[in-house]
JSON list of C-alpha atoms in Angstrom, two decimals:
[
{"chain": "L", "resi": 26, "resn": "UNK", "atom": "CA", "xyz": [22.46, -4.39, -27.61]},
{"chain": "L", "resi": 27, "resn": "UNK", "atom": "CA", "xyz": [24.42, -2.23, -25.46]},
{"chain": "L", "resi": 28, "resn": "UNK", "atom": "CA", "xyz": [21.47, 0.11, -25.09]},
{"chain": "L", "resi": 29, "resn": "UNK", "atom": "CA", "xyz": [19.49, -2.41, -24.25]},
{"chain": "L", "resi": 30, "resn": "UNK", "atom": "CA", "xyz": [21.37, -3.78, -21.44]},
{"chain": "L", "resi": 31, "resn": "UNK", "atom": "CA", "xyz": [22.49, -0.64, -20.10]},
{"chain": "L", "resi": 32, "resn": "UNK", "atom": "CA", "xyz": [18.44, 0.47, -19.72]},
{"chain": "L", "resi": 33, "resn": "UNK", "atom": "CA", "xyz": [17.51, -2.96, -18.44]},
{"chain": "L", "resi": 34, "resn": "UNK", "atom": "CA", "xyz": [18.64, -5.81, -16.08]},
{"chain": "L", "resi": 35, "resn": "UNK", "atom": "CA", "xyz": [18.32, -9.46, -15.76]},
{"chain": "L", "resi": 36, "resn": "UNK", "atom": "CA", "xyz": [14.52, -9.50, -14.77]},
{"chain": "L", "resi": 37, "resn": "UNK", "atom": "CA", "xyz": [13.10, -6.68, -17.24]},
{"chain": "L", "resi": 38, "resn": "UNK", "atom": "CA", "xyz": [14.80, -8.35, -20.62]},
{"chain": "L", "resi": 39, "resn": "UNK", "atom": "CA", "xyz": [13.14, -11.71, -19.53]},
{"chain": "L", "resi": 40, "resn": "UNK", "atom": "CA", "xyz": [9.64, -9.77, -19.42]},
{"chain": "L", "resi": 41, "resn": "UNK", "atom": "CA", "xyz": [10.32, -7.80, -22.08]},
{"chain": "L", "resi": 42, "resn": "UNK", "atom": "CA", "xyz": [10.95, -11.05, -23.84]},
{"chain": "L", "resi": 43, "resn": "UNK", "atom": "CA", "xyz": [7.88, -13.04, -22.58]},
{"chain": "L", "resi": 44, "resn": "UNK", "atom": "CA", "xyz": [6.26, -10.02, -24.10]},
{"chain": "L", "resi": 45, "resn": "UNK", "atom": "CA", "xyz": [7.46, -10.16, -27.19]},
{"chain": "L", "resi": 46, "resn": "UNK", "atom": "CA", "xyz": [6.88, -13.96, -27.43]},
{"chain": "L", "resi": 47, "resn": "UNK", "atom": "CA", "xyz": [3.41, -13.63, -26.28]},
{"chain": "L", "resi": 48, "resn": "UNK", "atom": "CA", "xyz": [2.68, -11.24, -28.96]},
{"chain": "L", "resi": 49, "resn": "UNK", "atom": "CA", "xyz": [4.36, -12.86, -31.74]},
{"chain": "L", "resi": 50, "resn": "UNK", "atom": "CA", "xyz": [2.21, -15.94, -30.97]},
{"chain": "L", "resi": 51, "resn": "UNK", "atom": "CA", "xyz": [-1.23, -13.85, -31.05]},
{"chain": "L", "resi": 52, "resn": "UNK", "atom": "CA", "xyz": [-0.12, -12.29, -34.36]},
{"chain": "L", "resi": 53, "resn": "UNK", "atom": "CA", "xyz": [0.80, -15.83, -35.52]},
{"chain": "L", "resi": 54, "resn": "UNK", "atom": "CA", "xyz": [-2.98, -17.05, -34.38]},
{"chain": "L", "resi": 55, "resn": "UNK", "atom": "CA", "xyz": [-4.47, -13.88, -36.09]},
{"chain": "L", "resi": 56, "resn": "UNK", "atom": "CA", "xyz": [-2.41, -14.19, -39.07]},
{"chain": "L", "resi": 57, "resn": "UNK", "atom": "CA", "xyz": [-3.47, -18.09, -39.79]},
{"chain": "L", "resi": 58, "resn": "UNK", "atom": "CA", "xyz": [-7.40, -17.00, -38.74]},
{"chain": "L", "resi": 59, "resn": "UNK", "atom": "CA", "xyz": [-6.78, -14.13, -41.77]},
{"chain": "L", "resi": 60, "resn": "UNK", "atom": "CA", "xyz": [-5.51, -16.59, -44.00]},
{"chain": "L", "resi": 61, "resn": "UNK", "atom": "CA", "xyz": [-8.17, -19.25, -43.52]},
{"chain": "L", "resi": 62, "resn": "UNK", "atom": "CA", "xyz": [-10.78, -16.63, -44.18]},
{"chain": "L", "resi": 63, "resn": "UNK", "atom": "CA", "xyz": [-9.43, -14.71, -47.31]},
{"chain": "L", "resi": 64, "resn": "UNK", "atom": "CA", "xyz": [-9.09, -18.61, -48.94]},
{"chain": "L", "resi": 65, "resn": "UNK", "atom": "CA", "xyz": [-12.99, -19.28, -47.98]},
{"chain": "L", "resi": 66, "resn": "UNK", "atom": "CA", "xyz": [-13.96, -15.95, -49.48]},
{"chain": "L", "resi": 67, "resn": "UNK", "atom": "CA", "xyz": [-11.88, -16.41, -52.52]},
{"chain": "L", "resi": 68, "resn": "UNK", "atom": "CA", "xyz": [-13.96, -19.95, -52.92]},
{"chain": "L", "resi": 69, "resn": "UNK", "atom": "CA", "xyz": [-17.30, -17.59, -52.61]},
{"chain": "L", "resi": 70, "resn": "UNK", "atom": "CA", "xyz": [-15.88, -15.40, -54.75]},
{"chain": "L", "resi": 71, "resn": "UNK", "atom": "CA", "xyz": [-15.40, -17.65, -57.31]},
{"chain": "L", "resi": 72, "resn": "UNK", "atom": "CA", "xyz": [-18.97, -18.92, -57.02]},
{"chain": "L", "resi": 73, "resn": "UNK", "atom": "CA", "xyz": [-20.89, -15.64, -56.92]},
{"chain": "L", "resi": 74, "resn": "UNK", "atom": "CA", "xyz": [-18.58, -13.49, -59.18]},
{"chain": "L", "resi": 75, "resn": "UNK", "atom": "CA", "xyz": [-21.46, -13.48, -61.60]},
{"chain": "L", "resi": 76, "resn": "UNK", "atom": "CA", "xyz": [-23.93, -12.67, -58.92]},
{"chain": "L", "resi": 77, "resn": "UNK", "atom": "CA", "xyz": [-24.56, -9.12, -57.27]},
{"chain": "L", "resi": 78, "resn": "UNK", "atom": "CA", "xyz": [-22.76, -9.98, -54.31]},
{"chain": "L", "resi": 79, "resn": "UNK", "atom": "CA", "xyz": [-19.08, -10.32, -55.64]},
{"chain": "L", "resi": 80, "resn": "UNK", "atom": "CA", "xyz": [-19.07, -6.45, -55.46]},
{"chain": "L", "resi": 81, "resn": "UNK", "atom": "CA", "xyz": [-18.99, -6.79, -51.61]},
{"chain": "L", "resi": 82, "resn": "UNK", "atom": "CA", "xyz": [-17.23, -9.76, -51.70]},
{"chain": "L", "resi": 83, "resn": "UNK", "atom": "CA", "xyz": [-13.78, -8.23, -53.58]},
{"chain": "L", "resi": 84, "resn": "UNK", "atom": "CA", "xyz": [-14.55, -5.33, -51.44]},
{"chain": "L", "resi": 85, "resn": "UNK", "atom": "CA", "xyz": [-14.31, -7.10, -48.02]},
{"chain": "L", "resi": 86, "resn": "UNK", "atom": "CA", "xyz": [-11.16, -9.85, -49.55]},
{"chain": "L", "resi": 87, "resn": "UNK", "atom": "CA", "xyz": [-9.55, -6.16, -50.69]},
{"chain": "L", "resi": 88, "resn": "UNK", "atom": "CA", "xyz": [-10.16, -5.00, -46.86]},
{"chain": "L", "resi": 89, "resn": "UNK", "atom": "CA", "xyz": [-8.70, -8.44, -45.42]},
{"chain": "L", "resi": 90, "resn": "UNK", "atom": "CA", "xyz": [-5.41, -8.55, -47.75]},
{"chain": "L", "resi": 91, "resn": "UNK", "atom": "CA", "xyz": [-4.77, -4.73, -46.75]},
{"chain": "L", "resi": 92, "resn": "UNK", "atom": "CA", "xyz": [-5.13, -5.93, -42.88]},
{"chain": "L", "resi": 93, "resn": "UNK", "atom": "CA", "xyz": [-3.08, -9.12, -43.55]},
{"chain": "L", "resi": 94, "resn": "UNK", "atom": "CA", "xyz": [-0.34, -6.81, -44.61]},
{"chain": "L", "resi": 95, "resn": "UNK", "atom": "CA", "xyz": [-0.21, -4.69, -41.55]},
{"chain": "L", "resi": 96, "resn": "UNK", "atom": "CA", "xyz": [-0.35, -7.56, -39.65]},
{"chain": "L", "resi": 97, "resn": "UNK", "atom": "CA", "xyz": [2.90, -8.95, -41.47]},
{"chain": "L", "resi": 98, "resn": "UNK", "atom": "CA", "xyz": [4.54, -5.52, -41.15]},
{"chain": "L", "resi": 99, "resn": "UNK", "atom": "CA", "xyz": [3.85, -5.37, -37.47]},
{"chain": "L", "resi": 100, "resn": "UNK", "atom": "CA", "xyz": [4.97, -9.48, -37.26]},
{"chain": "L", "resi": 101, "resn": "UNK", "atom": "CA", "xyz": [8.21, -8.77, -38.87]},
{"chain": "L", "resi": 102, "resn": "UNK", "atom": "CA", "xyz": [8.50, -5.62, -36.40]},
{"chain": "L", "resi": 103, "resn": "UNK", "atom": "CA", "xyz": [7.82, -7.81, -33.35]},
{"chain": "L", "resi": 104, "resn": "UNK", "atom": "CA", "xyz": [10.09, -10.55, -34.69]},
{"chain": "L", "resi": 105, "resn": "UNK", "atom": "CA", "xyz": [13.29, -8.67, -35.48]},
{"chain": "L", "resi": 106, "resn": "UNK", "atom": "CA", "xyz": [12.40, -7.09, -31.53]},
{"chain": "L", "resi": 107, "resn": "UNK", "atom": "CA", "xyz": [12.41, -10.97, -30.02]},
{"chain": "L", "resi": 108, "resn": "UNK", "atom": "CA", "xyz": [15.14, -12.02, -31.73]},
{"chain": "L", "resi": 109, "resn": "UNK", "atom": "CA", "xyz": [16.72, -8.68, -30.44]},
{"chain": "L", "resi": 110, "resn": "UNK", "atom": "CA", "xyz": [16.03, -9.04, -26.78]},
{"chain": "L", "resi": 111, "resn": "UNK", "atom": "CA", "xyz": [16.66, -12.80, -26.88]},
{"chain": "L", "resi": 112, "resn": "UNK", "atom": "CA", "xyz": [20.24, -11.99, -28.03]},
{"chain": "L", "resi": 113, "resn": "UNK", "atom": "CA", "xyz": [20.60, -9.34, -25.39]},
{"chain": "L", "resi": 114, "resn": "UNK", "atom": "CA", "xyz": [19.33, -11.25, -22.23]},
{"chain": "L", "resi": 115, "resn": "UNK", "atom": "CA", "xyz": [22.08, -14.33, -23.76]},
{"chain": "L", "resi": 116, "resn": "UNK", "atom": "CA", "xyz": [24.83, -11.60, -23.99]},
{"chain": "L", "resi": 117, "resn": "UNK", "atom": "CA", "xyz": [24.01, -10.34, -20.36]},
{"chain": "L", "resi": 118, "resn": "UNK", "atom": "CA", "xyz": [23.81, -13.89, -19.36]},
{"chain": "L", "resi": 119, "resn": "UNK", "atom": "CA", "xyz": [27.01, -15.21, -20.63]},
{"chain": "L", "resi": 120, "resn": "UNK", "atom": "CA", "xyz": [28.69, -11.96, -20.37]},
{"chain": "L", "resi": 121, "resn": "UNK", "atom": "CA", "xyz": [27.86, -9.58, -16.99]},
{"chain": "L", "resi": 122, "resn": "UNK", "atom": "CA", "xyz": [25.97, -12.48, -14.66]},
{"chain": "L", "resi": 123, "resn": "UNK", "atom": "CA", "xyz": [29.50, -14.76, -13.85]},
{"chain": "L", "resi": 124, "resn": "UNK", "atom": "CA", "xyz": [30.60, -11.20, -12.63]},
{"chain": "L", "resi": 125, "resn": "UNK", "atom": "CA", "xyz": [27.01, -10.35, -10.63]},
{"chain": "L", "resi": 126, "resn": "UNK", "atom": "CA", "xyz": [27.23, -13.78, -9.54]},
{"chain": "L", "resi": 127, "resn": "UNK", "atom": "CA", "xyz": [31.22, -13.36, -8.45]},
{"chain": "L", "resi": 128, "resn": "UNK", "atom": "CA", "xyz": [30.75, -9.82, -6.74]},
{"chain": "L", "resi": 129, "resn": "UNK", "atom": "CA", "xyz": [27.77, -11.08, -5.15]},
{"chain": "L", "resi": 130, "resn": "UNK", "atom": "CA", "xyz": [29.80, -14.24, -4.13]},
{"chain": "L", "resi": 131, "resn": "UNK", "atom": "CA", "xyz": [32.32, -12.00, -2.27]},
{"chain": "L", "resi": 132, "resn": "UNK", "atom": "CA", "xyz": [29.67, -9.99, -0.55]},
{"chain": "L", "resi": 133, "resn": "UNK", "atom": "CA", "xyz": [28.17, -12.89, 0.81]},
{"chain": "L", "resi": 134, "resn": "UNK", "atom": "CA", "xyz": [30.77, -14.46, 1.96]},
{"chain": "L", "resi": 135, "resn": "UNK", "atom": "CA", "xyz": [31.55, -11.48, 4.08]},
{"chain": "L", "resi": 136, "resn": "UNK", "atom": "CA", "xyz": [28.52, -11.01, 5.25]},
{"chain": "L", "resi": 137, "resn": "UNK", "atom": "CA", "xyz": [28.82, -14.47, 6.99]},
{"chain": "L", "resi": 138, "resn": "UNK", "atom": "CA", "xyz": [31.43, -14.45, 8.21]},
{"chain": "L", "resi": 139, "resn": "UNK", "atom": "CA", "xyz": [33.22, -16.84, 5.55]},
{"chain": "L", "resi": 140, "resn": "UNK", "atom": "CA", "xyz": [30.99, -19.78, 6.32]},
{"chain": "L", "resi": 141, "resn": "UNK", "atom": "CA", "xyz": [29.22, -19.39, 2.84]},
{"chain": "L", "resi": 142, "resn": "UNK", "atom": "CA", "xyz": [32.06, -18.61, 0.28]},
{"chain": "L", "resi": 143, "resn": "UNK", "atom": "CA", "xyz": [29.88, -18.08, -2.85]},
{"chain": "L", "resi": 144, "resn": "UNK", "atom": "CA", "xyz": [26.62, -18.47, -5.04]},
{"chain": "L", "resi": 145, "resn": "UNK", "atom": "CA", "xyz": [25.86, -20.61, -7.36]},
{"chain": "L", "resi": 146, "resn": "UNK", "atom": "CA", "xyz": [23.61, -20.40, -10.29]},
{"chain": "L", "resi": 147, "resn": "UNK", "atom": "CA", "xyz": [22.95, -24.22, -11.58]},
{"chain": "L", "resi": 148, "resn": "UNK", "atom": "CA", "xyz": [21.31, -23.67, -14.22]},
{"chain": "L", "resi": 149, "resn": "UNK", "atom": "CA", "xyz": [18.70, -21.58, -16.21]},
{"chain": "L", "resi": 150, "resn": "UNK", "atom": "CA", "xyz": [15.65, -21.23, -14.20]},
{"chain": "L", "resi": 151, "resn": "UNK", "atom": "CA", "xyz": [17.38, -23.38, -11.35]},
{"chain": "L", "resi": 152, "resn": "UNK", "atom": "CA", "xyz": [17.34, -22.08, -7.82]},
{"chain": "L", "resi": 153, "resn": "UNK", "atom": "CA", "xyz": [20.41, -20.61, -6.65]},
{"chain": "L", "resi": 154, "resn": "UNK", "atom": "CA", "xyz": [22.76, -22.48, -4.25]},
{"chain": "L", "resi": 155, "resn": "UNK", "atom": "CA", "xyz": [24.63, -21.40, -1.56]},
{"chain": "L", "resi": 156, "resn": "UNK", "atom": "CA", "xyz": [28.03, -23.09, -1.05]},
{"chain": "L", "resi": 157, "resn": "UNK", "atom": "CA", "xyz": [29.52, -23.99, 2.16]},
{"chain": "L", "resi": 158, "resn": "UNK", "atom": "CA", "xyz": [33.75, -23.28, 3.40]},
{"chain": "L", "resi": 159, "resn": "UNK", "atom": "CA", "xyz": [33.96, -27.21, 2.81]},
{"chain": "L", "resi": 160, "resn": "UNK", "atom": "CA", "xyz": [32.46, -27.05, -0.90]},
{"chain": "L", "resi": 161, "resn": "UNK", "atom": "CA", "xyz": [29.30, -28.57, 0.15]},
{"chain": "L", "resi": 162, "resn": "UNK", "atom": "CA", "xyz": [26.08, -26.80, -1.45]},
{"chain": "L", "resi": 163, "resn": "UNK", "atom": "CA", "xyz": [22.67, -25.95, -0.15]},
{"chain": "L", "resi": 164, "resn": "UNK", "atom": "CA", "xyz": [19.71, -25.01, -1.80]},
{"chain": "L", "resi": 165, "resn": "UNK", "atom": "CA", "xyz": [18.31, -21.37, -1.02]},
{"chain": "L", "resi": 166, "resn": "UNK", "atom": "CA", "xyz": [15.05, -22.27, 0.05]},
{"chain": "L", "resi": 167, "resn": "UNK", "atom": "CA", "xyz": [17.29, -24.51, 3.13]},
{"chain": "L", "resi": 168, "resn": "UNK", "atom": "CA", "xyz": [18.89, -21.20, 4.29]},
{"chain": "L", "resi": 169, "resn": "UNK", "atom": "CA", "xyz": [18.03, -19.80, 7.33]},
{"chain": "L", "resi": 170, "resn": "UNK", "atom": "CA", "xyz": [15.94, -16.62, 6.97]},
{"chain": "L", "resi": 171, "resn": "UNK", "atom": "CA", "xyz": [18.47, -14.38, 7.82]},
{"chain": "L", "resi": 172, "resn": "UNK", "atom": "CA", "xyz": [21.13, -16.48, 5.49]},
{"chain": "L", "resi": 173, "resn": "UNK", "atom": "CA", "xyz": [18.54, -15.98, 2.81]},
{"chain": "L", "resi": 174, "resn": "UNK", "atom": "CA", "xyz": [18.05, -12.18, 3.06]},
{"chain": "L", "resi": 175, "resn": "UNK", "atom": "CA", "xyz": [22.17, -11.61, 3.38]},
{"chain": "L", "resi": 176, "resn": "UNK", "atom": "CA", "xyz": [21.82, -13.73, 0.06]},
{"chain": "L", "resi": 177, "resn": "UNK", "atom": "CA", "xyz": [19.34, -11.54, -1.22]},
{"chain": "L", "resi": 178, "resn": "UNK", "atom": "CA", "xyz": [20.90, -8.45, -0.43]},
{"chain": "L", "resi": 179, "resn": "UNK", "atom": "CA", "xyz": [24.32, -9.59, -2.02]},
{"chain": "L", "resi": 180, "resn": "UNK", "atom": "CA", "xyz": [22.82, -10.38, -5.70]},
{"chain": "L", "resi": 181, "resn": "UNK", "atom": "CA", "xyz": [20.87, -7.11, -4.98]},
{"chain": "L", "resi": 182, "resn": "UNK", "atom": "CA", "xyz": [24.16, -5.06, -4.26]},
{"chain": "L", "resi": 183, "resn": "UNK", "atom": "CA", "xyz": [25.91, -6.95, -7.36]},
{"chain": "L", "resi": 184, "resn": "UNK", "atom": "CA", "xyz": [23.13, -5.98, -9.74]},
{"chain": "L", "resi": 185, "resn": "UNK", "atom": "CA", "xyz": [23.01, -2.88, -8.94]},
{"chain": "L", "resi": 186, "resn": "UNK", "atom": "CA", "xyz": [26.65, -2.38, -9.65]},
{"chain": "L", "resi": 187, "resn": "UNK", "atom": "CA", "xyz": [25.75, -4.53, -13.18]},
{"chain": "L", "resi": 188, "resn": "UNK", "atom": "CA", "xyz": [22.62, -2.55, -14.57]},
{"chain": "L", "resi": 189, "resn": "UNK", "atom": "CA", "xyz": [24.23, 0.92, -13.89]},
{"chain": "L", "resi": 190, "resn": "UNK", "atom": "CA", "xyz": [27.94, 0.56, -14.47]},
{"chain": "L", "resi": 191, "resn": "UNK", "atom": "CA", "xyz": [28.20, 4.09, -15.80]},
{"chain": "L", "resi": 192, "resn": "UNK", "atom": "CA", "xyz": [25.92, 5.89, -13.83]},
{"chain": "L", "resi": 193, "resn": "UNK", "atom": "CA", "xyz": [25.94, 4.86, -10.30]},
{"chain": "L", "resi": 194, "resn": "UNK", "atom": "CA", "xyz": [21.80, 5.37, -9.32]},
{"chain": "L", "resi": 195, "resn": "UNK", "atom": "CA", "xyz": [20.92, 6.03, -5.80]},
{"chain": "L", "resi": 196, "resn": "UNK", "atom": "CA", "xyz": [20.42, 2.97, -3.97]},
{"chain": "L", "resi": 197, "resn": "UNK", "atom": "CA", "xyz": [17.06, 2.73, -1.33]},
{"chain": "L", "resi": 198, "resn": "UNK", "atom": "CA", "xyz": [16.60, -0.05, 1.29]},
{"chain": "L", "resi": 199, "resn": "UNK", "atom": "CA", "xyz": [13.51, -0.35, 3.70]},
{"chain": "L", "resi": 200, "resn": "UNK", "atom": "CA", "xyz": [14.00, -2.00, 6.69]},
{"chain": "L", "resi": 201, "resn": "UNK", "atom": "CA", "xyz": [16.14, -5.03, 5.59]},
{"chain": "L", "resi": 202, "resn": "UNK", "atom": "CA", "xyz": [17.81, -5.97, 8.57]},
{"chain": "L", "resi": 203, "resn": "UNK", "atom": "CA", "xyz": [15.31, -6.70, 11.32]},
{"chain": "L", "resi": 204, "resn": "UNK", "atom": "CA", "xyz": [15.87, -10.18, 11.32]},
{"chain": "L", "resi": 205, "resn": "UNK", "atom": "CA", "xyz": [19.80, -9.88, 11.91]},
{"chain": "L", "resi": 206, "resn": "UNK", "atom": "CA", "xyz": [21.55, -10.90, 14.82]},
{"chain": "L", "resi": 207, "resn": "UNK", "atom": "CA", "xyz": [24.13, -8.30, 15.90]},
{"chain": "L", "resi": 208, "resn": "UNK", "atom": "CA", "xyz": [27.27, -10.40, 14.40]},
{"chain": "L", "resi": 209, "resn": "UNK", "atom": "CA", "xyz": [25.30, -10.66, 11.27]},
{"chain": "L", "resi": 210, "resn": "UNK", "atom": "CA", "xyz": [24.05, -6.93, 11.21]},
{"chain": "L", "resi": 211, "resn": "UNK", "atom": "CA", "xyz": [27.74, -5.54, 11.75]},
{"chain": "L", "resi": 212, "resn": "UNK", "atom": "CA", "xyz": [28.92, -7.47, 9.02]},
{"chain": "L", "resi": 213, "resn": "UNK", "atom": "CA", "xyz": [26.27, -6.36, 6.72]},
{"chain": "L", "resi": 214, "resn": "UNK", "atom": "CA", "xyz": [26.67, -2.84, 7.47]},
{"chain": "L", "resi": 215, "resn": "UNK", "atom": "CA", "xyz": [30.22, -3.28, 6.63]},
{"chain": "L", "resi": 216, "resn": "UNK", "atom": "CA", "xyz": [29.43, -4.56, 2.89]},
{"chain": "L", "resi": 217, "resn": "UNK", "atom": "CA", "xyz": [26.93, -1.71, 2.75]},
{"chain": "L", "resi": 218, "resn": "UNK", "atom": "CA", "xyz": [29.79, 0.40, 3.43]},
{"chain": "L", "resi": 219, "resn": "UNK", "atom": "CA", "xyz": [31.92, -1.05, 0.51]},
{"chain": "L", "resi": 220, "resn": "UNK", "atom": "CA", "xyz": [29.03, -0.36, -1.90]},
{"chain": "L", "resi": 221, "resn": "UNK", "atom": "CA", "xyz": [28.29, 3.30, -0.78]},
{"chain": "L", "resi": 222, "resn": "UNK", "atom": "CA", "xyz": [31.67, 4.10, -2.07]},
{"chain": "L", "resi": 223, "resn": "UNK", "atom": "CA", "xyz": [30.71, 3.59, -5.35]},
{"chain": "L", "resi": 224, "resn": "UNK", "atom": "CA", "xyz": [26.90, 4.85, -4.85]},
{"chain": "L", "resi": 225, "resn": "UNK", "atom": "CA", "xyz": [24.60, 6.98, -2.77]},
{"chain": "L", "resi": 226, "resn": "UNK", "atom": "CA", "xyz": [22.79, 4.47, -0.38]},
{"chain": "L", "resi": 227, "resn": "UNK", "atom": "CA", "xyz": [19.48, 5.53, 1.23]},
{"chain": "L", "resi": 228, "resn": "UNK", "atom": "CA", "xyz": [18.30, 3.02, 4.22]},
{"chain": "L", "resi": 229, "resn": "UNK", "atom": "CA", "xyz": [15.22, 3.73, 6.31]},
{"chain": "L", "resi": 230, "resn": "UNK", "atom": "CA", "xyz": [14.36, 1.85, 9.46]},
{"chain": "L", "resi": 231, "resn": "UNK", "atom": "CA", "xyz": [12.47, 2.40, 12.71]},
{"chain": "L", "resi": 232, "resn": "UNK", "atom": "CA", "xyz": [14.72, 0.25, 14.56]},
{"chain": "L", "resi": 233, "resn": "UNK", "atom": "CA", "xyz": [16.73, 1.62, 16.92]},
{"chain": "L", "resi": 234, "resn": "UNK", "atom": "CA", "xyz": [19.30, -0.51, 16.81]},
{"chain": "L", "resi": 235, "resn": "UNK", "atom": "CA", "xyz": [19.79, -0.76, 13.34]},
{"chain": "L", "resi": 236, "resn": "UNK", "atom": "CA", "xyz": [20.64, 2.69, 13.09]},
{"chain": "L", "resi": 237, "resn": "UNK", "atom": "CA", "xyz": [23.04, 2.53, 15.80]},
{"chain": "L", "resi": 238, "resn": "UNK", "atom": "CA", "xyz": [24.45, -0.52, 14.24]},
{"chain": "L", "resi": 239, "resn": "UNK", "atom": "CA", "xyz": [25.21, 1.22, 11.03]},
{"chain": "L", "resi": 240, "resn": "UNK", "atom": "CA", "xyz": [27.02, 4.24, 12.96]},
{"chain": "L", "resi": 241, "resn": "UNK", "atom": "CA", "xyz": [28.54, 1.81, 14.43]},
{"chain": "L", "resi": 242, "resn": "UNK", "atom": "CA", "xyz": [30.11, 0.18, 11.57]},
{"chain": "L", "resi": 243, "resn": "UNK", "atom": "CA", "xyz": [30.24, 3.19, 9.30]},
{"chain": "L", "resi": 244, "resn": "UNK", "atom": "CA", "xyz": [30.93, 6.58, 11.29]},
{"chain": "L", "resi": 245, "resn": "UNK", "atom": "CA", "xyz": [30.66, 8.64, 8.20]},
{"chain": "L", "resi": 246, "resn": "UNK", "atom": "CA", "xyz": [27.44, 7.51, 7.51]},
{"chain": "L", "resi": 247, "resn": "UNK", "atom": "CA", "xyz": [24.73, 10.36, 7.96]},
{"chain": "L", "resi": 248, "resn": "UNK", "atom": "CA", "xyz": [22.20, 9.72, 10.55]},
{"chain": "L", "resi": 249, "resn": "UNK", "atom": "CA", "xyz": [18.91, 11.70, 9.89]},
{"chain": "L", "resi": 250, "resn": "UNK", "atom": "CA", "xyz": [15.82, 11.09, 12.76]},
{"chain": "L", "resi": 251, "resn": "UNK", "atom": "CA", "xyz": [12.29, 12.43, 11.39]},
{"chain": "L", "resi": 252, "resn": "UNK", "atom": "CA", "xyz": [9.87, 13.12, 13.68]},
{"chain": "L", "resi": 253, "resn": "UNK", "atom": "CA", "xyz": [6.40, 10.75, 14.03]},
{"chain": "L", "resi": 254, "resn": "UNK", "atom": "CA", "xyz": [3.45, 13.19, 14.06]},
{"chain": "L", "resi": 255, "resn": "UNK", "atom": "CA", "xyz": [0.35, 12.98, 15.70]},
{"chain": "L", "resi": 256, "resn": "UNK", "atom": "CA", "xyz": [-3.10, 13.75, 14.80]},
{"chain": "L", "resi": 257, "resn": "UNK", "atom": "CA", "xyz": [-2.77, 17.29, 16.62]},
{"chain": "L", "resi": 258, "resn": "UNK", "atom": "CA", "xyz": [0.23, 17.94, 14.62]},
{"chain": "L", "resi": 259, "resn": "UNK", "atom": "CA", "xyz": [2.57, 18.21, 17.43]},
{"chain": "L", "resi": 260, "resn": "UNK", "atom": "CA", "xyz": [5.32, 15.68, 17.18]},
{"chain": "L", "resi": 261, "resn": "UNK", "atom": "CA", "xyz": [5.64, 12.90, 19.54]},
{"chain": "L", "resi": 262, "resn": "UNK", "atom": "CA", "xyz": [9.18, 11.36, 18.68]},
{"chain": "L", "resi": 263, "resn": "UNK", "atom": "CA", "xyz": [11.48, 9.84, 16.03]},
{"chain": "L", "resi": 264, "resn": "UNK", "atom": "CA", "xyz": [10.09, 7.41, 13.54]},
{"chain": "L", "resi": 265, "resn": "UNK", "atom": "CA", "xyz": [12.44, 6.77, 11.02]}
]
């Protein structure tokens, strides 16, 4: 279990276990379709055991009982692997997503200024809600487009710090912030700050601005400008 939830997150042990489901059901299908036929050839074997046909019969039944075994090897495999997974997505559920879902919670907050004060996860499969200073909630897909990205980008900042506790992976952004304003961008950057000091952070933009904003906000953060080049080779100016 602990492997398992160290190597995988939230998202990948609910594939992993669609998978697994998926494939337990086809083995299932093919395991009734052997049955079915090695009960109509026993019936024909019955009736032409004295003919010269049994030979082939027993001879195909033999080939179908040694397949119907592998099939129940590999379906008691693939079982024991569900039931596996299932137990490890409930154990990362009940155990690491209240904290995702609190460190998230605090980032987001910040990042607006305090007029959010947390997430809120309503159920399984439910969309997440975004509650209000004054306790009232609002359903993600109401946010504002830049309220919904500062959401996204919290839950993304408190996963990351979930799925790797022990080894703090690099963390890469592209271009997340066009749509801030610049209240909303400083206080972003300043979050991005707080999780840089527990991880390398990698952001690339071609906005100006952005990058400014981020020196702004973090003055130890390392500025690097590559150059855009043309078709002749020759550059013509920073890109990103």
């Amino acid at each position: 279990l602990e492997e398992l939830l160290a190597r995988h997150d939230e998202a990948a042990l609910s594939l992993e276990h669609e998978r697994a489901q998926k494939a337990l059901l086809e083995l299932e299908a093919a395991r009734t379709e052997l049955l079915d036929r090695r009960g109509r050839l026993a019936e024909q074997l019955e009736r032409l055991r004295r003919e010269a046909e049994a030979e082939d019969r027993l001879f195909e039944l033999g080939q179908l009982n040694a397949e119907f075994e592998t099939l129940a090897d590999r379906y008691a495999v693939l079982s024991l692997a569900s039931e596996l997974i299932r137990r490890t997505k409930t154990t990362f559920e009940e155990e690491r997503q209240p904290e995702v879902l609190r460190r998230a919670s605090r980032y987001f907050a910040e990042m607006t200024g305090g007029a959010y004060a947390r997430i809120v996860a309503k159920g399984e499969g439910e969309a997440l809600l975004a509650e209000t200073k004054d306790r009232r909630t609002i359903d993600g897909s109401f946010l504002s487009r830049g309220t919904k990205e500062q959401m996204y980008l919290a839950l993304r900042f408190a996963l990351a710090g979930a799925t790797s506790p022990s080894q703090a992976l690099p963390l890469l952004l592209d271009d997340l912030f066009v749509h801030f304003d610049s209240g909303r961008l400083g206080r972003t950057a300043r979050v991005l700050g707080e999780v840089a000091e527990e991880r390398q952070v990698v952001l690339f933009t071609c906005h100006e601005h952005v990058a400014d904003a981020i020196q702004a906000a973090l003055p130890r953060a390392g500025i690097v400008r590559l150059l855009r080049r043309e078709t002749s080779g020759e550059a013509s100016g920073p890109a990103r």
